[in-house]
């Protein structure tokens, strides 16, 4: 979930986790860390990554890293306001 640090992105990440999804919360820098922490504190499964969605190479690297670690991506939610 991009834009997961606040607003709609955080709400989507939280709802997906509550439904049983493992969530990769993404935002610039470490801004999504709080969302991932809150999901885990509520009993969900989440991790955060730093991602600038305007950097195509960074997006490619993030997707490759998720695929390498998890093997698949079932849902991709773009909720950034950039």
PDB file of C-alpha atoms in Angstrom:
ATOM      1  CA  UNK A   1       0.000   0.000   0.000  1.00  0.00           C
ATOM      2  CA  UNK A   2       1.635   3.213  -1.122  1.00  0.00           C
ATOM      3  CA  UNK A   3       0.908   6.379   0.833  1.00  0.00           C
ATOM      4  CA  UNK A   4       0.426   4.208   3.912  1.00  0.00           C
ATOM      5  CA  UNK A   5       1.687   6.737   6.423  1.00  0.00           C
ATOM      6  CA  UNK A   6      -1.652   8.546   6.804  1.00  0.00           C
ATOM      7  CA  UNK A   7      -5.127   9.171   5.460  1.00  0.00           C
ATOM      8  CA  UNK A   8      -6.633   6.813   2.913  1.00  0.00           C
ATOM      9  CA  UNK A   9      -3.414   4.802   2.532  1.00  0.00           C
ATOM     10  CA  UNK A  10      -3.191   4.118   6.264  1.00  0.00           C
ATOM     11  CA  UNK A  11      -6.898   3.231   6.403  1.00  0.00           C
ATOM     12  CA  UNK A  12      -6.582   0.817   3.471  1.00  0.00           C
ATOM     13  CA  UNK A  13      -3.487  -0.815   4.984  1.00  0.00           C
ATOM     14  CA  UNK A  14      -5.240  -1.231   8.327  1.00  0.00           C
ATOM     15  CA  UNK A  15      -8.387  -2.705   6.741  1.00  0.00           C
ATOM     16  CA  UNK A  16      -6.416  -5.132   4.581  1.00  0.00           C
ATOM     17  CA  UNK A  17      -4.479  -6.322   7.611  1.00  0.00           C
ATOM     18  CA  UNK A  18      -7.692  -6.727   9.617  1.00  0.00           C
ATOM     19  CA  UNK A  19      -8.979  -8.932   6.789  1.00  0.00           C
ATOM     20  CA  UNK A  20      -5.906 -11.165   7.146  1.00  0.00           C
ATOM     21  CA  UNK A  21      -3.520  -9.775   4.538  1.00  0.00           C
ATOM     22  CA  UNK A  22       0.180  -9.333   5.152  1.00  0.00           C
ATOM     23  CA  UNK A  23       0.661  -5.634   4.414  1.00  0.00           C
ATOM     24  CA  UNK A  24       3.736  -3.935   3.042  1.00  0.00           C
ATOM     25  CA  UNK A  25       3.153  -0.316   4.042  1.00  0.00           C
ATOM     26  CA  UNK A  26       5.096   2.077   1.827  1.00  0.00           C
ATOM     27  CA  UNK A  27       5.798   5.788   2.106  1.00  0.00           C
ATOM     28  CA  UNK A  28       8.761   8.125   1.764  1.00  0.00           C
ATOM     29  CA  UNK A  29      11.572   7.574   4.223  1.00  0.00           C
ATOM     30  CA  UNK A  30      10.397   5.809   7.354  1.00  0.00           C
ATOM     31  CA  UNK A  31       6.955   7.437   7.373  1.00  0.00           C
ATOM     32  CA  UNK A  32       5.058   4.121   7.026  1.00  0.00           C
ATOM     33  CA  UNK A  33       6.727   2.591  10.075  1.00  0.00           C
ATOM     34  CA  UNK A  34       3.977   3.840  12.396  1.00  0.00           C
ATOM     35  CA  UNK A  35       1.303   2.194  10.258  1.00  0.00           C
ATOM     36  CA  UNK A  36       3.126  -1.148  10.224  1.00  0.00           C
ATOM     37  CA  UNK A  37       3.730  -0.899  13.986  1.00  0.00           C
ATOM     38  CA  UNK A  38       0.032  -0.191  14.630  1.00  0.00           C
ATOM     39  CA  UNK A  39      -1.020  -3.141  12.470  1.00  0.00           C
ATOM     40  CA  UNK A  40       1.318  -5.498  14.346  1.00  0.00           C
ATOM     41  CA  UNK A  41       0.188  -4.128  17.720  1.00  0.00           C
ATOM     42  CA  UNK A  42      -3.400  -4.951  16.696  1.00  0.00           C
ATOM     43  CA  UNK A  43      -2.350  -8.541  15.898  1.00  0.00           C
ATOM     44  CA  UNK A  44      -1.888  -8.148  12.154  1.00  0.00           C
ATOM     45  CA  UNK A  45       1.047  -8.841   9.898  1.00  0.00           C
ATOM     46  CA  UNK A  46       2.904  -5.921   8.351  1.00  0.00           C
ATOM     47  CA  UNK A  47       6.227  -4.459   7.387  1.00  0.00           C
ATOM     48  CA  UNK A  48       7.176  -1.006   6.194  1.00  0.00           C
ATOM     49  CA  UNK A  49       9.425   0.144   3.395  1.00  0.00           C
ATOM     50  CA  UNK A  50      10.689   3.532   2.311  1.00  0.00           C
ATOM     51  CA  UNK A  51       9.506   4.284  -1.209  1.00  0.00           C
ATOM     52  CA  UNK A  52       9.293   7.334  -3.424  1.00  0.00           C
ATOM     53  CA  UNK A  53       6.753   6.356  -6.078  1.00  0.00           C
ATOM     54  CA  UNK A  54       8.112   9.014  -8.448  1.00  0.00           C
ATOM     55  CA  UNK A  55      11.360   7.008  -8.702  1.00  0.00           C
ATOM     56  CA  UNK A  56      10.657   4.234 -11.229  1.00  0.00           C
ATOM     57  CA  UNK A  57      13.863   2.364 -10.410  1.00  0.00           C
ATOM     58  CA  UNK A  58      12.987   2.504  -6.717  1.00  0.00           C
ATOM     59  CA  UNK A  59       9.519   1.116  -7.402  1.00  0.00           C
ATOM     60  CA  UNK A  60      11.016  -1.690  -9.500  1.00  0.00           C
ATOM     61  CA  UNK A  61      13.465  -2.508  -6.702  1.00  0.00           C
ATOM     62  CA  UNK A  62      10.697  -2.501  -4.088  1.00  0.00           C
ATOM     63  CA  UNK A  63       8.538  -4.867  -6.147  1.00  0.00           C
ATOM     64  CA  UNK A  64      11.521  -7.149  -6.764  1.00  0.00           C
ATOM     65  CA  UNK A  65      12.313  -7.186  -3.040  1.00  0.00           C
ATOM     66  CA  UNK A  66       8.742  -8.040  -2.089  1.00  0.00           C
ATOM     67  CA  UNK A  67       8.597 -10.786  -4.721  1.00  0.00           C
ATOM     68  CA  UNK A  68      11.896 -12.218  -3.500  1.00  0.00           C
ATOM     69  CA  UNK A  69      10.744 -12.204   0.113  1.00  0.00           C
ATOM     70  CA  UNK A  70       7.070 -13.149  -0.236  1.00  0.00           C
ATOM     71  CA  UNK A  71       6.887 -14.821  -3.640  1.00  0.00           C
ATOM     72  CA  UNK A  72       3.851 -12.887  -4.816  1.00  0.00           C
ATOM     73  CA  UNK A  73       1.813  -9.715  -4.574  1.00  0.00           C
ATOM     74  CA  UNK A  74      -1.945 -10.293  -4.418  1.00  0.00           C
ATOM     75  CA  UNK A  75      -3.147  -6.706  -4.043  1.00  0.00           C
ATOM     76  CA  UNK A  76      -1.378  -3.498  -5.041  1.00  0.00           C
ATOM     77  CA  UNK A  77      -3.033  -0.360  -3.655  1.00  0.00           C
ATOM     78  CA  UNK A  78      -1.735   3.026  -4.765  1.00  0.00           C
ATOM     79  CA  UNK A  79      -2.998   5.614  -2.303  1.00  0.00           C
ATOM     80  CA  UNK A  80      -0.316   8.277  -2.484  1.00  0.00           C
ATOM     81  CA  UNK A  81      -1.231  11.867  -3.140  1.00  0.00           C
ATOM     82  CA  UNK A  82       1.694  12.987  -5.256  1.00  0.00           C
TER      83      UNK A  82
END
